[in-house]
PDB file of N, CA and C in Angstrom:
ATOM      1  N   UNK W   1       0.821  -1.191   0.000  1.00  0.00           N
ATOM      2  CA  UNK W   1       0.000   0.000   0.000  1.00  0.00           C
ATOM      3  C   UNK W   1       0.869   1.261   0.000  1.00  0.00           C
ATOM      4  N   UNK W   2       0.684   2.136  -0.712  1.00  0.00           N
ATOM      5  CA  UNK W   2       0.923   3.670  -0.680  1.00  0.00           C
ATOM      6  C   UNK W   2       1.420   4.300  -0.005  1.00  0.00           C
ATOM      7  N   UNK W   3       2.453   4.776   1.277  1.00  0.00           N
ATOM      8  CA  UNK W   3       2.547   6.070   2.240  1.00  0.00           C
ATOM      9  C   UNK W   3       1.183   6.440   2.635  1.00  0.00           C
ATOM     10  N   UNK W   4       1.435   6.687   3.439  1.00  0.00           N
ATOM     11  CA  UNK W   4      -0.330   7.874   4.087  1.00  0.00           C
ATOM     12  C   UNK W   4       0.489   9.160   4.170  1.00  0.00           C
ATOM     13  N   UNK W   5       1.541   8.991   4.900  1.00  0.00           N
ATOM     14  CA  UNK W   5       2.368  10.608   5.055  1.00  0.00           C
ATOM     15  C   UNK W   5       3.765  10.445   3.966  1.00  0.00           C
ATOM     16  N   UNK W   6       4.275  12.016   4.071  1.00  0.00           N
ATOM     17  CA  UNK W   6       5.921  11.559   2.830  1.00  0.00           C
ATOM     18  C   UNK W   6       6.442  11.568   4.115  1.00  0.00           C
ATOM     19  N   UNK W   7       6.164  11.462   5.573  1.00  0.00           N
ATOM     20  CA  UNK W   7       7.659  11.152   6.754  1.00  0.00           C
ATOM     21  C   UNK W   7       7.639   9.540   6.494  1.00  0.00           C
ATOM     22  N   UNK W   8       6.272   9.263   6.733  1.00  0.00           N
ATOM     23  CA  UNK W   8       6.184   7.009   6.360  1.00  0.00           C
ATOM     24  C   UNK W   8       7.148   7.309   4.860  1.00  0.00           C
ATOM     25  N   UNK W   9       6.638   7.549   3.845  1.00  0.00           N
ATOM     26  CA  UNK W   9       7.324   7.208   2.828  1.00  0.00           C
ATOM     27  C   UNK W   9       8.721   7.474   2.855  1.00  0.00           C
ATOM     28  N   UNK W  10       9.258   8.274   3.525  1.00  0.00           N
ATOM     29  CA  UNK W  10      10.661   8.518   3.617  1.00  0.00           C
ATOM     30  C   UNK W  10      11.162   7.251   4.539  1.00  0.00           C
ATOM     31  N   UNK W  11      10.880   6.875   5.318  1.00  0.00           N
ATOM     32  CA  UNK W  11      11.222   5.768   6.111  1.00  0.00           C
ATOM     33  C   UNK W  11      11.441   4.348   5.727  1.00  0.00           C
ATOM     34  N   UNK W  12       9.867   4.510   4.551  1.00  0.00           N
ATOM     35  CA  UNK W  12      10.182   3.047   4.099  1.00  0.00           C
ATOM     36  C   UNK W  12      11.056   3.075   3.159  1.00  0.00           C
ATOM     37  N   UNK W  13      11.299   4.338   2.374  1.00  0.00           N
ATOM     38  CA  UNK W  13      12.368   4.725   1.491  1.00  0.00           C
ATOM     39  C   UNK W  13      13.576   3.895   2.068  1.00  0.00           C
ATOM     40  N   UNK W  14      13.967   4.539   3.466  1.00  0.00           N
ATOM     41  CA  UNK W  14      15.478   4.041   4.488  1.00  0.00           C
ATOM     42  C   UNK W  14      15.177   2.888   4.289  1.00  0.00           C
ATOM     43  N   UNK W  15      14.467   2.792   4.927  1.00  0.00           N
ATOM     44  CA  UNK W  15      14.593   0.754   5.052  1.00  0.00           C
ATOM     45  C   UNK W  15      14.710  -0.178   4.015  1.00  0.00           C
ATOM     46  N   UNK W  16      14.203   0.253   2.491  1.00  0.00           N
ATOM     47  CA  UNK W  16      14.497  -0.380   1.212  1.00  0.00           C
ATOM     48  C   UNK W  16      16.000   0.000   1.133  1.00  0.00           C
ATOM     49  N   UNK W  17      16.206   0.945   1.211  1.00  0.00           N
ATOM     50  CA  UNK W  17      17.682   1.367   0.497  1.00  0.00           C
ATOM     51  C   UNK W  17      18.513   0.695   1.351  1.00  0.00           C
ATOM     52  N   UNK W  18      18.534   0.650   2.637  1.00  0.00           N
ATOM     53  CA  UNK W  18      19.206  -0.040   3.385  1.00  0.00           C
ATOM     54  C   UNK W  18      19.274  -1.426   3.452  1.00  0.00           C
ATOM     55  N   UNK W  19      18.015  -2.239   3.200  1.00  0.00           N
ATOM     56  CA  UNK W  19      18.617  -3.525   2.927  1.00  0.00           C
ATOM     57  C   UNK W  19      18.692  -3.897   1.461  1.00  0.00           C
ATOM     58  N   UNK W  20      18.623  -2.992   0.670  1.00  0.00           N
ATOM     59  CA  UNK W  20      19.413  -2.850  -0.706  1.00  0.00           C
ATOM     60  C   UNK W  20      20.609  -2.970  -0.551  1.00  0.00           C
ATOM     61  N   UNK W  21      21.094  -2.145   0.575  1.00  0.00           N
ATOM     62  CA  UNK W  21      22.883  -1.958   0.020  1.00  0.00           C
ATOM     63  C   UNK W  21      23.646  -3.009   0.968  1.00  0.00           C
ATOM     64  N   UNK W  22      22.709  -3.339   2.117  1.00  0.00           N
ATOM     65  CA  UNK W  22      23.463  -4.184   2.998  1.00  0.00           C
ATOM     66  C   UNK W  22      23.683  -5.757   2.290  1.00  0.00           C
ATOM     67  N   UNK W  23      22.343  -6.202   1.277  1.00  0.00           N
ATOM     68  CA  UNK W  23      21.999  -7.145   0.695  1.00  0.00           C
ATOM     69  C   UNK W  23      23.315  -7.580  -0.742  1.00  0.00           C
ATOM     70  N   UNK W  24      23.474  -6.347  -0.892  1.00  0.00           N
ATOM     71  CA  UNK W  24      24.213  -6.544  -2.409  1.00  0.00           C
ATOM     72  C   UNK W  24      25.856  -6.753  -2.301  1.00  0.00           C
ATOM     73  N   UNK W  25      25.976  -5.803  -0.411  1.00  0.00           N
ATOM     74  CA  UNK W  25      27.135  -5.614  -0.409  1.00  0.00           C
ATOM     75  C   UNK W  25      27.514  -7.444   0.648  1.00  0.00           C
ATOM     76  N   UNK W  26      26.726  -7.907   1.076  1.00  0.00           N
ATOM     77  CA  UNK W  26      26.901  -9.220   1.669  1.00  0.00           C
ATOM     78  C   UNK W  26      27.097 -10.418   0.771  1.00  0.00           C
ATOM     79  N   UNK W  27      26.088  -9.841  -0.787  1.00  0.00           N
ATOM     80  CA  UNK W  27      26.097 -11.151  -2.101  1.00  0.00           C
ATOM     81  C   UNK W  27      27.762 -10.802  -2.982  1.00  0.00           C
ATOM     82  N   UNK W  28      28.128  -9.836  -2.953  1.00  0.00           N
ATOM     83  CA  UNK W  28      29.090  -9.569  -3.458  1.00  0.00           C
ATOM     84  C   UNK W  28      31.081  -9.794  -2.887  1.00  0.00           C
ATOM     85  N   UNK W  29      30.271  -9.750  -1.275  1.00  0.00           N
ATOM     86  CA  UNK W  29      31.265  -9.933  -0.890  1.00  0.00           C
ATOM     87  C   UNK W  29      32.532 -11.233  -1.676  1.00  0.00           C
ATOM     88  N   UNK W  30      32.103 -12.633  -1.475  1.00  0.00           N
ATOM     89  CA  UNK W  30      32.784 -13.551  -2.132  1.00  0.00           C
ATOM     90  C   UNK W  30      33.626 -13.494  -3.238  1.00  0.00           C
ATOM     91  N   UNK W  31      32.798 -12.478  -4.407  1.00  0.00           N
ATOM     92  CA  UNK W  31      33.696 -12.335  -5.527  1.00  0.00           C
ATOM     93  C   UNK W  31      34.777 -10.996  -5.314  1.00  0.00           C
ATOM     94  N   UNK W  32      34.567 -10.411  -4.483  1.00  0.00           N
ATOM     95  CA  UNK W  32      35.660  -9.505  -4.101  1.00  0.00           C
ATOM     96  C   UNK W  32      36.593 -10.221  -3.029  1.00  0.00           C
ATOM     97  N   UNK W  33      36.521 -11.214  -2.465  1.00  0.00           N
ATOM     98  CA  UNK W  33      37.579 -12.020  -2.208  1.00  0.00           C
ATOM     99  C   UNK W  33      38.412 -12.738  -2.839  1.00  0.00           C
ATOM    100  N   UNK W  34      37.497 -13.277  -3.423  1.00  0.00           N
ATOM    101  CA  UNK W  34      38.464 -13.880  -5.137  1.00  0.00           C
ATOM    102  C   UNK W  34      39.360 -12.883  -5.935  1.00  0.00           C
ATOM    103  N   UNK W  35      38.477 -11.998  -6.159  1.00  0.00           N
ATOM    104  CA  UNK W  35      39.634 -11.025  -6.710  1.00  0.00           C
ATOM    105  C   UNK W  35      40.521 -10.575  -6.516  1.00  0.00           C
ATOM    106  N   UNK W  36      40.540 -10.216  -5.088  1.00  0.00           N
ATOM    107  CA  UNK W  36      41.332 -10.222  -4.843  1.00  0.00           C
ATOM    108  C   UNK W  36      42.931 -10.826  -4.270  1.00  0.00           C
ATOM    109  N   UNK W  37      42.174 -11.828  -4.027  1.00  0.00           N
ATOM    110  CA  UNK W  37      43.634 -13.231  -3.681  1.00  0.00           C
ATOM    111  C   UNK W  37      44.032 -13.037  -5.524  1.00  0.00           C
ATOM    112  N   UNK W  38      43.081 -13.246  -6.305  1.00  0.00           N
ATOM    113  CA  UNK W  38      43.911 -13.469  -7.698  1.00  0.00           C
ATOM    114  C   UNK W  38      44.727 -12.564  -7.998  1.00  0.00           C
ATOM    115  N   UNK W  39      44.489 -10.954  -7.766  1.00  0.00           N
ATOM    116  CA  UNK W  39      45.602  -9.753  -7.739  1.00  0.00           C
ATOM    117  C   UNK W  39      47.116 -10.687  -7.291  1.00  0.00           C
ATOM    118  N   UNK W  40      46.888 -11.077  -6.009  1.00  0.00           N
ATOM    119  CA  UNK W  40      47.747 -11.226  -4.627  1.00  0.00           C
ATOM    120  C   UNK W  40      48.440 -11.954  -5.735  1.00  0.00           C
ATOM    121  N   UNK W  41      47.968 -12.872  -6.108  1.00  0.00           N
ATOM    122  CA  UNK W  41      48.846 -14.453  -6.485  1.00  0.00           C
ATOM    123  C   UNK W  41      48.759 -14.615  -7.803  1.00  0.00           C
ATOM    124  N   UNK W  42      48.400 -13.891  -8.341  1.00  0.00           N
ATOM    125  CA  UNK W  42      47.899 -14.270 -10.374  1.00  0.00           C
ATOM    126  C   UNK W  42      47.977 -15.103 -10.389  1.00  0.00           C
ATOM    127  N   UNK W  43      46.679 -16.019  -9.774  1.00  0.00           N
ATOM    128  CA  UNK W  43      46.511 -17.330 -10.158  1.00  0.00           C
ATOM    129  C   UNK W  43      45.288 -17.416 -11.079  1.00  0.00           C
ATOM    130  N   UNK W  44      44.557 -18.293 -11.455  1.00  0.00           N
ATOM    131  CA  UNK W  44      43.558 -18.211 -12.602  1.00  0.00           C
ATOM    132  C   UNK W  44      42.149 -18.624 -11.175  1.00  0.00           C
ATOM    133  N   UNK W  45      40.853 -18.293 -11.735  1.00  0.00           N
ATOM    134  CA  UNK W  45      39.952 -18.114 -11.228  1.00  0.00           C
ATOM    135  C   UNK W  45      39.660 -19.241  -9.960  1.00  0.00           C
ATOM    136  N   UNK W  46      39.953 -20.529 -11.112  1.00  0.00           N
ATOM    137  CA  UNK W  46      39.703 -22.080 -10.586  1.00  0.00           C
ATOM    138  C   UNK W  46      40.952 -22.235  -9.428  1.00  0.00           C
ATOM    139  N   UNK W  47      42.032 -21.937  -9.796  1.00  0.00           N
ATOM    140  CA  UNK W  47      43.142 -22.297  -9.137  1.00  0.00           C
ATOM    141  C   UNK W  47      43.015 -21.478  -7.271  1.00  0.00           C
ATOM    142  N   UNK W  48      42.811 -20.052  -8.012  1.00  0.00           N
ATOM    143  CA  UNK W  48      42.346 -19.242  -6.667  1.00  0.00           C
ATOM    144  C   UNK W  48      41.152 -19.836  -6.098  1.00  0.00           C
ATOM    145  N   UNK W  49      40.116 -20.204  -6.183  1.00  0.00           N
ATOM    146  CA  UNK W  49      38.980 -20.603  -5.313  1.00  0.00           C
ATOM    147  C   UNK W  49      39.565 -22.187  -4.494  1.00  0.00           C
ATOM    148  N   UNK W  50      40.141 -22.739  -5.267  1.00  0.00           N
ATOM    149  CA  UNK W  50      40.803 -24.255  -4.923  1.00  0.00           C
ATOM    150  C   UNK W  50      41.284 -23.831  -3.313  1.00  0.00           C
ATOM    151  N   UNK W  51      42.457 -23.102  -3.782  1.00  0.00           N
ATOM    152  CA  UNK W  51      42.853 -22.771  -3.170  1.00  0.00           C
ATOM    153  C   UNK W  51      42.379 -21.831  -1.750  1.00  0.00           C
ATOM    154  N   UNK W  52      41.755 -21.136  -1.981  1.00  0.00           N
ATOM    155  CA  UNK W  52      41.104 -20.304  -0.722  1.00  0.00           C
ATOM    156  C   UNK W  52      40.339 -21.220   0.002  1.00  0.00           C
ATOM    157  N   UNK W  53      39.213 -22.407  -0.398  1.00  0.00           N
ATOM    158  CA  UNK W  53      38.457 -23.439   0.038  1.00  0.00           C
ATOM    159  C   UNK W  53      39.979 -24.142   0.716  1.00  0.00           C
ATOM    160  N   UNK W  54      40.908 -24.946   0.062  1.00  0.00           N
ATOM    161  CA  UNK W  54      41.676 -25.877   0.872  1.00  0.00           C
ATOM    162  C   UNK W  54      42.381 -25.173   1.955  1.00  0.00           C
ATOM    163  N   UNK W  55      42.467 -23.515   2.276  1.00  0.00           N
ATOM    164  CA  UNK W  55      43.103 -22.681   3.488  1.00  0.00           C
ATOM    165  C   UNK W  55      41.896 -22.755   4.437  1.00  0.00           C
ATOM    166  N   UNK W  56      41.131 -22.046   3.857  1.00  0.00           N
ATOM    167  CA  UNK W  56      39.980 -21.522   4.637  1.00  0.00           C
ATOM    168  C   UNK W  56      38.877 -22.463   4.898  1.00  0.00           C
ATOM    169  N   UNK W  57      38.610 -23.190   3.969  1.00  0.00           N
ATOM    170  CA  UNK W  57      37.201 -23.693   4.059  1.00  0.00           C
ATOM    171  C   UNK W  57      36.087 -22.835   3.205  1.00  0.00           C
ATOM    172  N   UNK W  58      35.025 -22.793   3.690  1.00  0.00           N
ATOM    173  CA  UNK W  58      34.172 -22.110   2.942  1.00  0.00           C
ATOM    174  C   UNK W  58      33.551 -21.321   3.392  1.00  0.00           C
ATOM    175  N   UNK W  59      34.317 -20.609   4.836  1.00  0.00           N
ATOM    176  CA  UNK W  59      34.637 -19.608   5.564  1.00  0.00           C
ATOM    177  C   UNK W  59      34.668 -18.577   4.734  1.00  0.00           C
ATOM    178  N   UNK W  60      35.496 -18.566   3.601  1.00  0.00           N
ATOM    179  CA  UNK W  60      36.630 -17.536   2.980  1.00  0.00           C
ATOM    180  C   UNK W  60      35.507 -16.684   2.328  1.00  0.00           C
ATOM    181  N   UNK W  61      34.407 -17.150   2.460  1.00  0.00           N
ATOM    182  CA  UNK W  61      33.271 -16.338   1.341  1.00  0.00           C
ATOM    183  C   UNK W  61      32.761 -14.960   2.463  1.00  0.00           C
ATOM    184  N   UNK W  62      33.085 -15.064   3.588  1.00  0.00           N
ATOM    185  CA  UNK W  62      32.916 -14.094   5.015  1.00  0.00           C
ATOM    186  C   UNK W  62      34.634 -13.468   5.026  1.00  0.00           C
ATOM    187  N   UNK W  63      34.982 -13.839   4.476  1.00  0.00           N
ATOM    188  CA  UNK W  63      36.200 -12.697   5.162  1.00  0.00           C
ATOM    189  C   UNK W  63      36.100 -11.421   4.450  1.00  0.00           C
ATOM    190  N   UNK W  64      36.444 -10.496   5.154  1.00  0.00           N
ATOM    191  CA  UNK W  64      36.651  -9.306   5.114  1.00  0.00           C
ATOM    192  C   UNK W  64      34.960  -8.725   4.808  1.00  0.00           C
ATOM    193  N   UNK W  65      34.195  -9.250   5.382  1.00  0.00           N
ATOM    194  CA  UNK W  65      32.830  -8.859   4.599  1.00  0.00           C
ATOM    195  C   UNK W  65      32.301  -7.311   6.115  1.00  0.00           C
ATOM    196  N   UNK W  66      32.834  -7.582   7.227  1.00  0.00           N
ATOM    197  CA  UNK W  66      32.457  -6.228   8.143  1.00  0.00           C
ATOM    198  C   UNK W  66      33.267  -5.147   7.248  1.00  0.00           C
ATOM    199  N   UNK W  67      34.513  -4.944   6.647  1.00  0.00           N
ATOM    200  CA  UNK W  67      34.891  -4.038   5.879  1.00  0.00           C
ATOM    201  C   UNK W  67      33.810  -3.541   4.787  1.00  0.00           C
ATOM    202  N   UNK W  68      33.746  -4.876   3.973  1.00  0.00           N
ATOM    203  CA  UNK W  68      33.169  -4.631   2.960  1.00  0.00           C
ATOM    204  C   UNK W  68      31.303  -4.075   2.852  1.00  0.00           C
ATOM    205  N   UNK W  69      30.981  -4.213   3.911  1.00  0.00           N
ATOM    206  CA  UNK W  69      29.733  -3.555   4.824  1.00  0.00           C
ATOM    207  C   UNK W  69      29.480  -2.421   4.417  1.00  0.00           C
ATOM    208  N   UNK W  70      30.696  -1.738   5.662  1.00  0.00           N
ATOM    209  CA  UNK W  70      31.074  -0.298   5.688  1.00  0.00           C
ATOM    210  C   UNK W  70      31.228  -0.004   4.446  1.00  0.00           C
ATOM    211  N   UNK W  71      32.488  -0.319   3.308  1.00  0.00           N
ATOM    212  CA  UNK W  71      32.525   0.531   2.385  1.00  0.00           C
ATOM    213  C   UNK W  71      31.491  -0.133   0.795  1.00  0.00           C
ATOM    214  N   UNK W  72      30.783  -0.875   1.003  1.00  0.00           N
ATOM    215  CA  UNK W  72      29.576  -0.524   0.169  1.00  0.00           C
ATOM    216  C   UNK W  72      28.764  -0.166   0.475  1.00  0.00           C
ATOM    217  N   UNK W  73      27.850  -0.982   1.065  1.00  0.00           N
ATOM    218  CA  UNK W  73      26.746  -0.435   1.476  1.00  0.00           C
ATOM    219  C   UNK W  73      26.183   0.534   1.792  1.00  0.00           C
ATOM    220  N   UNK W  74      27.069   1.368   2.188  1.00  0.00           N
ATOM    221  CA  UNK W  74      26.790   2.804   2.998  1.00  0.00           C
ATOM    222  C   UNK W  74      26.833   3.604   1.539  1.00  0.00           C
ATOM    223  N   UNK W  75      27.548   3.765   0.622  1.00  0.00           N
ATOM    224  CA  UNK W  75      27.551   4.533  -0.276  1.00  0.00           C
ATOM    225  C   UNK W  75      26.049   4.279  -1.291  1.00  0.00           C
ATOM    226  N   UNK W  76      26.103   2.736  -1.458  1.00  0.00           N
ATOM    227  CA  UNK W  76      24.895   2.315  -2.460  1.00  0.00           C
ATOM    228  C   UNK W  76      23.591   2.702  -1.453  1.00  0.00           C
ATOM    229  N   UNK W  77      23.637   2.686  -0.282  1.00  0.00           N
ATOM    230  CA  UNK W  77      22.169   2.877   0.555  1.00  0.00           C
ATOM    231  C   UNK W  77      22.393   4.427  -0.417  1.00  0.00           C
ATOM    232  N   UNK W  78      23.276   5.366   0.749  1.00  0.00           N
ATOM    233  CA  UNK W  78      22.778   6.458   0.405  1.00  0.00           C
ATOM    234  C   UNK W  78      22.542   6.894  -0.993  1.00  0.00           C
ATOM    235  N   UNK W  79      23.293   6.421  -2.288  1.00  0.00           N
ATOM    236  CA  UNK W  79      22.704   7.111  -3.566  1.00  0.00           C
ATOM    237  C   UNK W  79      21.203   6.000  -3.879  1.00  0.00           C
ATOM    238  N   UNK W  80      20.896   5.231  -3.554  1.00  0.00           N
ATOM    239  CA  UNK W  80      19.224   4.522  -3.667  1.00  0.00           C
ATOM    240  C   UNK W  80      17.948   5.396  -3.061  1.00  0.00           C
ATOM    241  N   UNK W  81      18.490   5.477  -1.750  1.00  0.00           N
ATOM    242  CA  UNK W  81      17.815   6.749  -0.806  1.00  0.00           C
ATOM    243  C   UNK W  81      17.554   8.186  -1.630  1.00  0.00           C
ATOM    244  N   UNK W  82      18.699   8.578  -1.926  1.00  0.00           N
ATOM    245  CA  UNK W  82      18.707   9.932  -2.129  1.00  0.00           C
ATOM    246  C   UNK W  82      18.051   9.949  -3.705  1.00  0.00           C
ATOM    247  N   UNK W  83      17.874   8.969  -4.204  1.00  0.00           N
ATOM    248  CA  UNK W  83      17.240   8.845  -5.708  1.00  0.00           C
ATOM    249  C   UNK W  83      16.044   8.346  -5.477  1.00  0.00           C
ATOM    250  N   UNK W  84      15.466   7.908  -4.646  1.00  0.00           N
ATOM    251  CA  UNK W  84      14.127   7.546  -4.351  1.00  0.00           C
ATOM    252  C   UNK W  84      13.716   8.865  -3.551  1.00  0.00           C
ATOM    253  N   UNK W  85      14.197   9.202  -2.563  1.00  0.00           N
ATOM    254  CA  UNK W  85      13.506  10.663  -2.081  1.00  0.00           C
ATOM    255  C   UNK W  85      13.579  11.852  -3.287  1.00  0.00           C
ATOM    256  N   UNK W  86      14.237  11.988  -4.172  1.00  0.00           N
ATOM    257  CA  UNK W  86      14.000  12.757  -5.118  1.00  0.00           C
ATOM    258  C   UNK W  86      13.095  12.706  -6.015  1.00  0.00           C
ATOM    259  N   UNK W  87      12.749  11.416  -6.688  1.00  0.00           N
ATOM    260  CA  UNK W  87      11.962  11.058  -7.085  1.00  0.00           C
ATOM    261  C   UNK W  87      10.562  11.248  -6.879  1.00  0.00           C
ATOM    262  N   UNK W  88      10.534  11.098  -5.438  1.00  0.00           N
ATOM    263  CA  UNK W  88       8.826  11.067  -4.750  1.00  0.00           C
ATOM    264  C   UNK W  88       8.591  12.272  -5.089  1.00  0.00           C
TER     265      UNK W  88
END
């Protein structure tokens, strides 16, 4: 249903945008781990995942993901937010 007020609609605005960016930046995390070990080691895609699974386990798809929190999410919330409140 619709807003009744634009303060509700601004809110539910936050709360979409926010688990927009928290959502994309948690699904994404994994392949920015990969990528980055492959920088580290120029190894090829297969070789790097082998590898991160036989260190880590399948742990490795969570590492570094409280970083990666902070620096996505927060940027993608706020330009979703700020393009949906403009919008309205």
């Amino acid at each position: 249903p619709p807003a009744s007020t634009p303060e509700q609609g601004l809110w539910r605005s936050a709360c979409k945008s926010a688990a927009a960016g928290l959502s994309g930046a948690a699904l994404t995390n994994p392949f920015d781990v990969i990528r980055n070990e492959m920088f580290k080691t120029n190894r090829s895609l297969s070789d790097t995942v082998i590898d991160l699974y036989n260190a880590e386990g399948f742990g490795f798809v969570s590492r570094g993901l409280g970083k990666n929190l902070v620096a996505v999410s927060i940027p993608i919330t706020c330009t979703i937010f700020f393009t949906d409140a403009l919008i309205q």
